[in-house]
Coordinates of C-alpha atoms in Angstrom, one line a residue:
X160 CA 77.4 117.3 142.1
X161 CA 77.7 113.9 141.2
X162 CA 79.1 112.5 137.7
X163 CA 77.6 109.3 138.0
X164 CA 75.3 111.2 134.8
X165 CA 78.3 111.7 133.0
X166 CA 78.9 109.5 129.8
X167 CA 82.7 109.2 131.0
X168 CA 81.3 107.4 134.4
X169 CA 80.0 104.2 132.0
X170 CA 83.7 102.9 132.2
X171 CA 85.3 104.4 134.7
X172 CA 85.3 101.9 137.0
X173 CA 86.5 99.5 134.2
X174 CA 89.1 101.5 133.1
X175 CA 90.3 101.8 137.1
X176 CA 89.7 98.0 138.2
X177 CA 90.7 96.2 134.8
X178 CA 92.8 99.1 132.5
X179 CA 94.1 95.8 129.8
X180 CA 90.3 94.3 129.6
X181 CA 89.1 95.2 125.9
X182 CA 86.4 98.0 125.6
X183 CA 86.2 97.0 121.8
X184 CA 87.5 94.7 119.6
X185 CA 87.6 96.1 115.4
X186 CA 89.3 94.5 112.9
X187 CA 90.2 91.7 114.8
X188 CA 92.4 93.9 116.9
X189 CA 91.2 94.6 120.4
X190 CA 91.5 98.4 122.2
X191 CA 91.8 98.5 125.7
X192 CA 89.8 100.8 128.3
X193 CA 93.6 102.7 129.1
X194 CA 93.9 102.9 125.4
X195 CA 90.3 103.9 124.7
X196 CA 91.1 106.6 127.4
X197 CA 93.7 107.7 126.2
X198 CA 92.5 108.3 122.6
X199 CA 89.4 110.1 124.0
X200 CA 91.7 112.6 126.0
X201 CA 94.2 113.5 123.1
X202 CA 90.7 114.0 120.6
X203 CA 89.2 116.3 124.1
X204 CA 92.7 118.4 123.6
X205 CA 92.2 118.4 120.0
X206 CA 88.9 119.3 120.1
X207 CA 89.7 122.3 122.4
X208 CA 92.1 123.3 120.1
X209 CA 89.8 123.5 116.6
X210 CA 87.4 125.9 119.0
X211 CA 84.9 123.1 120.3
X212 CA 83.5 124.4 123.8
X213 CA 80.8 123.8 126.0
X214 CA 77.5 123.6 123.8
X215 CA 79.4 123.3 120.7
X216 CA 77.4 121.2 118.2
X217 CA 79.8 118.4 116.1
X218 CA 78.3 116.5 113.1
X219 CA 79.7 113.1 112.6
X220 CA 79.0 111.4 109.7
X221 CA 80.9 108.0 110.0
X222 CA 80.2 104.5 109.9
X223 CA 81.0 102.5 112.6
X224 CA 84.4 102.8 113.9
X225 CA 86.3 103.4 117.3
X226 CA 87.1 107.1 116.2
X227 CA 83.2 107.3 116.4
X228 CA 83.0 106.4 119.7
X229 CA 86.2 108.2 120.9
X230 CA 84.8 111.6 119.7
X231 CA 81.3 110.9 120.9
X232 CA 83.0 110.5 124.8
X233 CA 85.5 113.5 124.1
X234 CA 82.9 115.8 122.8
X235 CA 81.0 115.0 126.2
X236 CA 84.1 115.6 128.3
X237 CA 83.7 119.1 126.9
X238 CA 79.9 119.7 127.3
X239 CA 79.5 119.3 123.7
X240 CA 77.1 117.5 121.2
X241 CA 77.3 115.4 118.7
X242 CA 75.0 115.5 115.9
X243 CA 74.5 111.7 114.5
X244 CA 74.5 112.1 110.9
X245 CA 73.1 108.7 109.2
X246 CA 75.6 107.3 106.7
X247 CA 72.7 106.4 104.7
X248 CA 72.0 110.0 104.1
X249 CA 71.8 111.9 100.4
X250 CA 72.7 115.7 100.0
X251 CA 69.2 117.2 100.9
X252 CA 68.9 115.1 103.9
X253 CA 72.6 116.1 104.3
X254 CA 72.3 119.8 104.0
X255 CA 69.3 119.6 106.1
X256 CA 70.8 118.5 109.2
X257 CA 73.6 120.6 109.2
X258 CA 71.5 123.6 109.1
X259 CA 68.7 122.5 111.2
X260 CA 71.1 121.3 114.1
X261 CA 73.2 124.4 113.6
X262 CA 76.5 122.4 113.1
X263 CA 79.8 124.6 113.5
X264 CA 81.9 121.0 112.5
X265 CA 81.2 118.4 110.3
X266 CA 83.3 115.4 110.9
X267 CA 84.0 112.9 107.9
X268 CA 85.3 110.5 105.5
X269 CA 85.3 110.4 102.2
X270 CA 86.8 107.0 101.3
X271 CA 84.8 104.1 102.1
X272 CA 83.9 100.8 100.2
X273 CA 79.7 100.8 100.9
X274 CA 79.2 104.3 100.7
X275 CA 80.3 107.1 97.9
X276 CA 80.6 110.6 101.2
X277 CA 82.7 112.3 98.1
X278 CA 79.6 112.2 95.6
X279 CA 76.5 113.0 98.4
X280 CA 79.1 115.7 99.5
X281 CA 79.1 117.1 95.9
X282 CA 75.0 117.6 95.9
X283 CA 75.5 120.0 99.0
X284 CA 75.2 124.2 98.8
X285 CA 77.6 125.4 101.3
X286 CA 76.4 128.6 101.1
X287 CA 73.0 127.5 102.9
X288 CA 75.1 126.5 106.4
X289 CA 76.2 129.8 107.7
X290 CA 76.8 127.9 110.8
X291 CA 79.1 125.4 109.7
X292 CA 82.8 127.2 110.2
X293 CA 84.9 123.7 109.4
X294 CA 85.8 120.3 107.8
X295 CA 87.6 117.8 110.2
X296 CA 88.4 114.7 107.9
X297 CA 89.6 110.9 108.4
X298 CA 92.0 109.0 106.9
X299 CA 93.5 111.6 104.2
X300 CA 97.3 112.5 106.1
X301 CA 98.7 115.0 103.6
X302 CA 96.3 114.9 100.9
X303 CA 93.2 116.6 102.1
X304 CA 91.8 119.2 100.5
X305 CA 92.0 123.1 101.2
X306 CA 88.5 123.5 101.2
X307 CA 85.2 121.1 100.9
X308 CA 81.7 122.8 100.9
X309 CA 83.5 126.0 100.8
X310 CA 85.0 125.7 104.8
X311 CA 88.5 125.2 105.4
X312 CA 89.1 121.5 106.0
X313 CA 91.8 119.9 108.7
X314 CA 93.0 116.1 108.8
X315 CA 91.9 114.3 112.2
X316 CA 95.2 113.5 113.4
X317 CA 94.3 113.9 117.2
X318 CA 94.9 110.1 118.3
X319 CA 98.7 109.6 118.9
X320 CA 99.9 106.2 117.0
X321 CA 102.4 105.4 119.8
X322 CA 100.0 105.0 123.1
X323 CA 101.2 103.3 125.8
X324 CA 98.6 100.9 126.3
X325 CA 99.7 100.5 130.5
X326 CA 98.9 103.8 130.9
X327 CA 96.4 105.0 132.8
X328 CA 94.6 107.5 132.1
X329 CA 92.2 108.8 134.6
X330 CA 89.2 111.4 133.6
X331 CA 88.3 114.1 136.4
X332 CA 85.1 113.4 138.2
X333 CA 84.5 117.1 138.7
X334 CA 84.8 117.9 135.1
X335 CA 82.4 115.0 134.2
X336 CA 80.0 116.1 136.9
X337 CA 79.8 119.6 135.4
X338 CA 78.2 118.2 132.3
X339 CA 76.4 115.3 133.2
X340 CA 72.9 117.2 132.1
X341 CA 74.9 118.8 128.9
X342 CA 72.9 117.7 125.8
X343 CA 75.1 114.7 124.6
X344 CA 73.6 113.9 121.2
X345 CA 71.0 114.9 118.5
X346 CA 69.3 111.8 116.9
X347 CA 66.8 112.4 113.8
X348 CA 63.2 110.7 113.6
X349 CA 62.9 108.6 111.2
X350 CA 60.7 111.0 109.1
X351 CA 58.4 108.4 107.8
X352 CA 55.2 109.9 108.3
X353 CA 55.8 113.4 109.1
X354 CA 58.9 115.6 108.6
X355 CA 62.7 114.4 110.6
X356 CA 63.1 116.5 113.8
X357 CA 66.1 116.8 115.9
X358 CA 65.4 114.6 119.6
X359 CA 67.9 115.9 122.2
X360 CA 69.4 113.7 124.8
X361 CA 71.9 115.1 127.7
X362 CA 74.7 112.8 129.2
X363 CA 72.3 111.7 131.8
X364 CA 69.3 110.4 129.9
X365 CA 71.5 108.2 127.8
X366 CA 73.8 107.0 130.9
X367 CA 71.4 106.2 132.8
X368 CA 69.4 104.2 130.4
X369 CA 72.6 102.1 129.5
X370 CA 73.0 101.4 132.9
X371 CA 69.2 100.1 133.3
X372 CA 69.4 98.1 129.6
X373 CA 73.0 96.6 131.5
X374 CA 71.2 95.5 134.3
X375 CA 67.6 94.5 133.7
X376 CA 68.6 92.6 130.4
X377 CA 71.4 90.4 131.7
X378 CA 74.5 92.2 130.0
X379 CA 76.9 91.6 133.2
X380 CA 77.3 88.2 132.6
X381 CA 80.8 86.9 132.1
X382 CA 81.5 86.0 128.6
X383 CA 79.2 88.2 126.9
X384 CA 80.2 89.8 123.6
X385 CA 77.8 92.5 121.8
X386 CA 77.9 92.8 117.9
X387 CA 77.7 96.2 117.1
X388 CA 75.9 95.5 113.4
X389 CA 73.8 98.4 113.8
X390 CA 75.2 102.3 112.9
X391 CA 76.0 104.2 116.3
X392 CA 74.3 106.9 114.2
X393 CA 70.8 105.7 115.4
X394 CA 69.3 105.0 118.9
X395 CA 69.6 101.2 117.8
X396 CA 73.3 101.0 117.1
X397 CA 74.4 103.7 119.9
X398 CA 72.0 102.3 123.0
X399 CA 73.3 99.0 122.9
X400 CA 76.5 99.5 122.6
X401 CA 76.5 102.3 125.6
X402 CA 74.5 99.3 128.1
X403 CA 77.3 96.9 126.9
X404 CA 80.0 99.6 128.0
X405 CA 78.6 99.8 131.5
X406 CA 78.3 95.9 131.6
X407 CA 82.4 95.8 130.6
X408 CA 80.9 94.0 127.4
X409 CA 83.0 94.2 124.8
X410 CA 82.1 95.5 122.0
X411 CA 83.1 93.6 118.2
X412 CA 82.7 96.7 115.8
X413 CA 80.9 96.2 112.3
X414 CA 81.8 99.2 110.1
X415 CA 78.9 98.6 107.4
X416 CA 76.4 95.2 108.0
X417 CA 76.7 92.3 105.7
X418 CA 75.3 89.0 106.2
X419 CA 78.5 87.7 105.5
X420 CA 80.7 89.6 108.0
X421 CA 78.2 89.5 110.5
X422 CA 78.0 85.5 110.6
X423 CA 82.0 85.3 110.3
X424 CA 82.4 87.8 113.4
X425 CA 79.8 85.9 115.4
X426 CA 81.7 82.6 115.1
X427 CA 85.1 84.2 115.5
X428 CA 84.3 86.3 118.1
X429 CA 81.8 84.2 119.8
X430 CA 79.4 86.8 119.7
X431 CA 76.6 86.6 122.9
X432 CA 74.4 89.7 121.6
X433 CA 73.0 91.0 118.7
X434 CA 70.3 93.6 118.4
X435 CA 68.6 94.6 114.4
X436 CA 65.6 94.1 112.7
X437 CA 63.9 91.0 111.2
X438 CA 65.6 92.1 107.8
X439 CA 69.2 91.4 108.9
X440 CA 68.2 88.1 110.4
X441 CA 66.8 86.9 106.9
X442 CA 69.6 88.0 105.9
X443 CA 72.1 86.3 108.1
X444 CA 70.2 83.0 108.2
X445 CA 70.0 83.3 104.2
X446 CA 74.1 83.1 104.2
X447 CA 74.3 80.4 106.3
X448 CA 71.8 78.5 104.6
X449 CA 73.7 79.4 101.1
X450 CA 77.1 78.3 102.6
X451 CA 75.9 75.1 104.1
X452 CA 74.4 73.9 101.0
X453 CA 77.7 75.4 99.1
X454 CA 79.5 72.7 101.3
X455 CA 77.2 70.5 101.2
X456 CA 76.5 69.8 104.8
X457 CA 73.8 70.9 107.5
X458 CA 74.0 73.9 110.1
X459 CA 71.2 73.4 112.3
X460 CA 72.6 75.4 115.0
X461 CA 74.8 78.1 113.2
X462 CA 75.7 80.4 116.1
X463 CA 75.6 78.3 119.5
X464 CA 77.3 81.1 121.5
X465 CA 74.5 83.6 121.2
X466 CA 72.4 84.3 124.1
X467 CA 69.8 87.4 123.3
X468 CA 69.2 88.5 119.2
X469 CA 66.9 91.6 120.6
X470 CA 64.8 92.4 117.1
X471 CA 62.4 95.1 115.9
X472 CA 59.9 94.1 112.9
X473 CA 59.5 96.3 110.2
X474 CA 57.5 93.7 107.7
X475 CA 55.4 90.8 107.9
X476 CA 55.4 87.5 108.9
X477 CA 58.4 88.4 111.7
X478 CA 56.4 85.8 113.9
X479 CA 56.7 82.9 111.4
X480 CA 60.4 83.7 110.9
X481 CA 61.0 83.8 114.6
X482 CA 59.5 80.7 114.9
X483 CA 62.1 78.7 112.6
X484 CA 64.5 80.6 113.4
X485 CA 64.0 79.8 117.0
X486 CA 64.4 76.0 116.4
X487 CA 67.9 76.8 115.2
X488 CA 69.4 78.0 118.2
X489 CA 68.2 81.7 117.8
X490 CA 67.3 83.4 121.3
X491 CA 65.0 85.9 119.7
X492 CA 62.7 88.6 121.7
X493 CA 60.8 91.8 120.3
X494 CA 61.5 94.6 121.3
X495 CA 60.8 98.4 121.4
X496 CA 62.1 101.8 121.0
X497 CA 62.3 104.7 119.7
X498 CA 64.3 108.0 119.1
X499 CA 62.4 110.3 121.8
X500 CA 62.1 106.3 124.6
X501 CA 66.0 105.2 123.3
X502 CA 66.0 102.3 121.8
X503 CA 66.0 98.5 124.3
X504 CA 63.3 100.5 126.1
X505 CA 61.5 97.4 126.6
X506 CA 62.5 94.0 125.6
X507 CA 60.1 90.6 125.6
X508 CA 60.5 88.3 128.7
X509 CA 62.1 84.8 128.6
X510 CA 59.0 82.8 129.6
X511 CA 56.6 83.9 126.9
X512 CA 55.5 81.8 124.4
X513 CA 57.5 82.5 121.5
X514 CA 54.5 83.7 119.3
X515 CA 54.2 86.5 122.3
X516 CA 58.1 87.0 122.7
X517 CA 57.9 87.7 119.0
X518 CA 55.8 90.9 119.2
X519 CA 57.4 94.4 119.5
X520 CA 57.4 95.6 122.9
X521 CA 57.6 93.9 126.1
X522 CA 58.7 94.7 129.8
X523 CA 60.6 98.5 130.0
X524 CA 64.0 98.0 131.4
X525 CA 63.6 100.9 134.0
X526 CA 60.7 99.0 135.4
X527 CA 59.1 100.2 138.1
X528 CA 60.5 103.5 137.2
X529 CA 59.6 103.6 133.9
X530 CA 55.4 103.1 133.4
X531 CA 53.3 102.5 129.8
X532 CA 49.8 102.9 129.8
X533 CA 47.3 102.9 126.8
X534 CA 44.7 105.5 126.0
X535 CA 41.7 105.3 124.0
X536 CA 42.1 107.5 120.8
X537 CA 38.3 107.6 120.7
X538 CA 37.3 108.6 123.8
X539 CA 40.4 109.8 125.4
X540 CA 40.2 107.4 128.5
X541 CA 43.1 105.3 129.6
X542 CA 42.2 101.3 128.4
X543 CA 42.0 98.2 130.6
X544 CA 44.6 95.9 129.4
X545 CA 43.9 93.9 125.9
X546 CA 42.3 96.9 124.9
X547 CA 44.4 98.4 122.0
X548 CA 44.9 102.1 121.9
X549 CA 47.9 105.2 121.8
X550 CA 50.9 104.4 123.4
X551 CA 52.0 106.8 126.2
X552 CA 55.4 106.5 128.2
X553 CA 56.6 107.6 131.3
X554 CA 60.5 107.4 132.1
X555 CA 63.1 109.4 134.1
X556 CA 65.7 109.1 130.4
X557 CA 63.1 110.5 128.2
X558 CA 64.4 113.0 125.7
X559 CA 64.5 117.1 126.5
X560 CA 62.7 117.9 123.5
X561 CA 62.9 118.5 120.1
X562 CA 65.9 121.0 119.0
X563 CA 64.8 124.5 118.0
X564 CA 60.7 123.1 117.8
X565 CA 59.2 123.9 121.1
X566 CA 55.6 123.5 119.7
X567 CA 56.2 120.0 118.4
X568 CA 57.8 119.4 121.9
X569 CA 54.8 120.7 124.1
X570 CA 52.6 118.7 122.1
X571 CA 54.7 115.6 122.1
X572 CA 53.7 115.4 126.1
X573 CA 50.9 114.9 127.8
X574 CA 50.3 117.6 131.3
X575 CA 51.6 114.5 133.5
X576 CA 54.5 114.0 131.7
X577 CA 54.3 111.0 129.7
X578 CA 55.2 111.0 125.9
X579 CA 52.6 110.6 123.7
X580 CA 54.5 108.2 120.7
X581 CA 52.2 107.9 117.9
X582 CA 52.1 104.0 118.7
X583 CA 49.0 102.2 119.0
X584 CA 49.5 99.1 121.0
X585 CA 48.2 97.3 124.0
X586 CA 48.9 96.4 127.6
X587 CA 48.9 92.6 128.8
X588 CA 48.2 91.6 132.3
X589 CA 51.1 91.6 133.5
X590 CA 51.2 94.6 132.9
X591 CA 54.1 94.1 129.3
X592 CA 52.8 95.7 126.6
X593 CA 52.8 94.6 123.0
X594 CA 53.2 97.2 120.2
X595 CA 51.0 96.9 117.0
X596 CA 51.7 99.6 114.7
X597 CA 52.8 103.3 114.1
X598 CA 49.1 105.3 114.8
X599 CA 49.5 107.2 112.1
X600 CA 49.4 104.0 109.6
X601 CA 45.7 102.6 111.6
X602 CA 42.8 102.8 109.8
X603 CA 39.3 102.9 110.9
X604 CA 37.3 100.6 108.6
X605 CA 34.0 99.5 109.0
X606 CA 33.7 101.3 112.5
X607 CA 36.5 99.7 113.7
X608 CA 40.9 100.5 114.1
X609 CA 42.4 98.1 112.2
X610 CA 46.1 97.7 111.8
X611 CA 47.1 97.6 108.5
X612 CA 49.6 94.8 109.2
X613 CA 46.9 92.4 110.3
X614 CA 46.0 92.5 106.8
X615 CA 49.9 92.5 105.1
X616 CA 50.2 89.4 106.9
X617 CA 47.5 87.5 105.2
X618 CA 48.6 88.8 101.8
X619 CA 52.1 87.7 102.6
X620 CA 50.7 84.5 103.0
X621 CA 49.1 83.8 99.5
X622 CA 51.1 82.0 96.8
X623 CA 53.1 84.2 94.2
X624 CA 53.1 87.4 97.4
X625 CA 56.2 87.8 99.0
X626 CA 55.4 90.7 100.7
X627 CA 52.5 93.4 100.8
X628 CA 51.7 97.1 102.7
X629 CA 48.4 98.4 102.7
X630 CA 47.3 101.7 103.3
X631 CA 43.8 103.3 103.3
X632 CA 42.3 105.6 100.9
X633 CA 38.8 107.3 100.5
X634 CA 36.8 105.7 98.1
X635 CA 33.4 107.2 97.5
X636 CA 33.2 108.6 100.5
X637 CA 34.3 105.6 102.4
X638 CA 37.4 104.8 104.2
X639 CA 38.7 101.5 102.1
X640 CA 41.9 99.1 102.4
X641 CA 44.3 99.1 98.9
X642 CA 47.6 97.0 98.6
X643 CA 50.6 97.1 97.1
X644 CA 52.8 93.7 96.6
X645 CA 55.7 92.4 95.4
X646 CA 55.5 88.7 93.7
X647 CA 57.9 85.8 94.9
X648 CA 60.8 85.8 92.8
X649 CA 60.7 83.5 89.7
X650 CA 56.6 83.2 90.2
X651 CA 54.1 85.2 88.2
X652 CA 52.1 87.7 90.0
X653 CA 48.5 85.9 90.9
X654 CA 45.2 86.7 90.1
X655 CA 44.0 89.6 92.3
X656 CA 40.3 88.5 92.0
X657 CA 41.3 85.1 93.4
X658 CA 43.6 86.8 96.1
X659 CA 40.7 88.4 97.4
X660 CA 38.3 85.9 97.4
X661 CA 41.0 83.6 99.6
X662 CA 41.2 87.0 101.7
X663 CA 37.6 86.9 102.0
X664 CA 37.9 83.7 104.0
X665 CA 40.7 84.8 106.0
X666 CA 39.2 88.8 107.3
X667 CA 36.5 90.5 107.6
X668 CA 34.6 91.6 104.3
X669 CA 35.8 95.6 105.4
X670 CA 39.5 94.3 105.5
X671 CA 39.9 93.0 102.3
X672 CA 41.9 95.5 100.0
X673 CA 39.4 96.6 97.2
X674 CA 42.4 96.6 94.7
X675 CA 45.8 95.2 94.9
X676 CA 49.0 96.6 92.7
X677 CA 51.7 94.7 91.9
X678 CA 55.1 96.5 92.0
X679 CA 59.1 95.7 92.1
X680 CA 59.7 97.4 95.5
X681 CA 57.8 99.7 97.8
X682 CA 59.0 103.4 98.7
X683 CA 61.3 103.3 102.1
X684 CA 63.5 105.6 104.1
X685 CA 66.4 104.3 105.3
X686 CA 66.9 105.0 108.9
X687 CA 69.6 104.0 111.1
X688 CA 67.9 100.9 112.2
X689 CA 66.6 100.0 108.7
X690 CA 64.4 99.8 105.6
X691 CA 60.5 101.6 106.8
X692 CA 58.3 101.6 103.7
X693 CA 57.1 105.0 103.5
X694 CA 53.1 104.5 103.8
X695 CA 52.5 108.6 102.7
X696 CA 54.0 107.5 99.7
X697 CA 52.3 104.6 99.3
X698 CA 48.3 106.3 99.8
X699 CA 49.9 109.2 97.0
X700 CA 50.7 106.4 94.8
X701 CA 47.3 104.4 95.2
X702 CA 45.3 108.0 94.9
X703 CA 47.2 108.5 91.5
X704 CA 46.3 104.7 90.5
X705 CA 42.7 105.5 91.3
X706 CA 42.8 108.8 89.0
X707 CA 43.9 106.5 86.6
X708 CA 47.1 108.5 85.8
X709 CA 49.8 106.3 86.9
X710 CA 50.7 103.7 83.7
X711 CA 53.6 102.4 85.7
X712 CA 51.9 99.6 87.5
X713 CA 49.1 97.6 86.7
X714 CA 45.4 97.6 88.2
X715 CA 45.2 93.8 89.4
X716 CA 41.7 94.9 91.6

């Protein structure tokens, strides 16, 4: 039995060969491989004393900090599962994931500058969580409450303050091998179109994917450093961190993303790699430009150390953003991923034109073992290159199913083992692919399958419109597009008839929204990777306005 698939194997070689090298940097302080391994070993023993055994499920509700990773590797060594809890969750969401995962322990911190964990806890009904046995609390010392949610509270005191940084703590490969195929983590789907499900990954699927990414995307180059700006509770944040660990690339931790801190860390730590959303990109460059304006200086290339910024687009105008930032030294590459196939599943190649390189999709890190095909949603036939359809993915590192949801698991796969992503895209001639949108967001208009982002991009180009979201609703027995838009700050809302007239010159008639409503903000769900707009709620809002029973916004159509 091989231990290659165990999570500990990701850093075993680095630990043996370079024990004093840094595995991570937190608040300006480096933690060596040997010190990290000591903390994992101590936490493993401590968890055992708390009753954690193989098959236990422990929910971790923490911001990015070294203890998150220490707990993850320690739980893996015991064959236990970490239930990743989004730090953005509110009371009902926290209660649901604790209940659905059947977690026996919740690990949390109550005091944090950006998140009021205590207030969220107050809204959780502990009586609805029969499997939850205890709460483990960080940063409390002797001030921990006796109970929380009706469960006993235990302070987390596993990590000794007097670790010997020169000591070398070797893991036991035999024990690791026994747990390589144990469930290592549960992640939640975003829940933008359907209710959230718990996605199951084993140590092997996480480990093999980390190695694929490390090798396939050049993580192993000397001098690389990753800024962990995305939370570990989501695959986007954790997959990139694990790939960096596999490559021996130090992690620069951010407990919570903000543009000022990210900019400072990139410069201070000579960060080479970042993964995030176009929203993060905008905020970083806005901060840089504001600082330059304050100092009355130019800042053409703000981060010369950067080698790769892999980003996912969750809003219109991402190509325009990529075009403007590429000229300023941002090495931008679109990518693709999900909780089921992992984040960083694919990345656009360096040699593509910028407009193509900024698109979601790319070439899988695990090629040729990972394969992508496109299926026509009407005929069920496989599509030739450049013909859009549903993206289907085969990979040896696919998720193992949805926890306690056999029906959803069965319906997620084709008979020959491909995962049905529910995403719209197309293959290129070179076998790479382009992601267009969620299938649930596409619309059949005028007999054609239409990606709403095409209309959203056109709307966002209009004077006075900052951003837009488009959904399809039935009007007089026909599916028609309607739009919600936000206005450019400091500018009045444009006349909708004028906007529609302009769009009619740019788009086919069936793509022009029949109504445009201006609102202050779009309804969104906060996933671990950023905001994702909730089109189901937008459709409900549109139907309410068409009925004339919603007076919160005005109909400009």
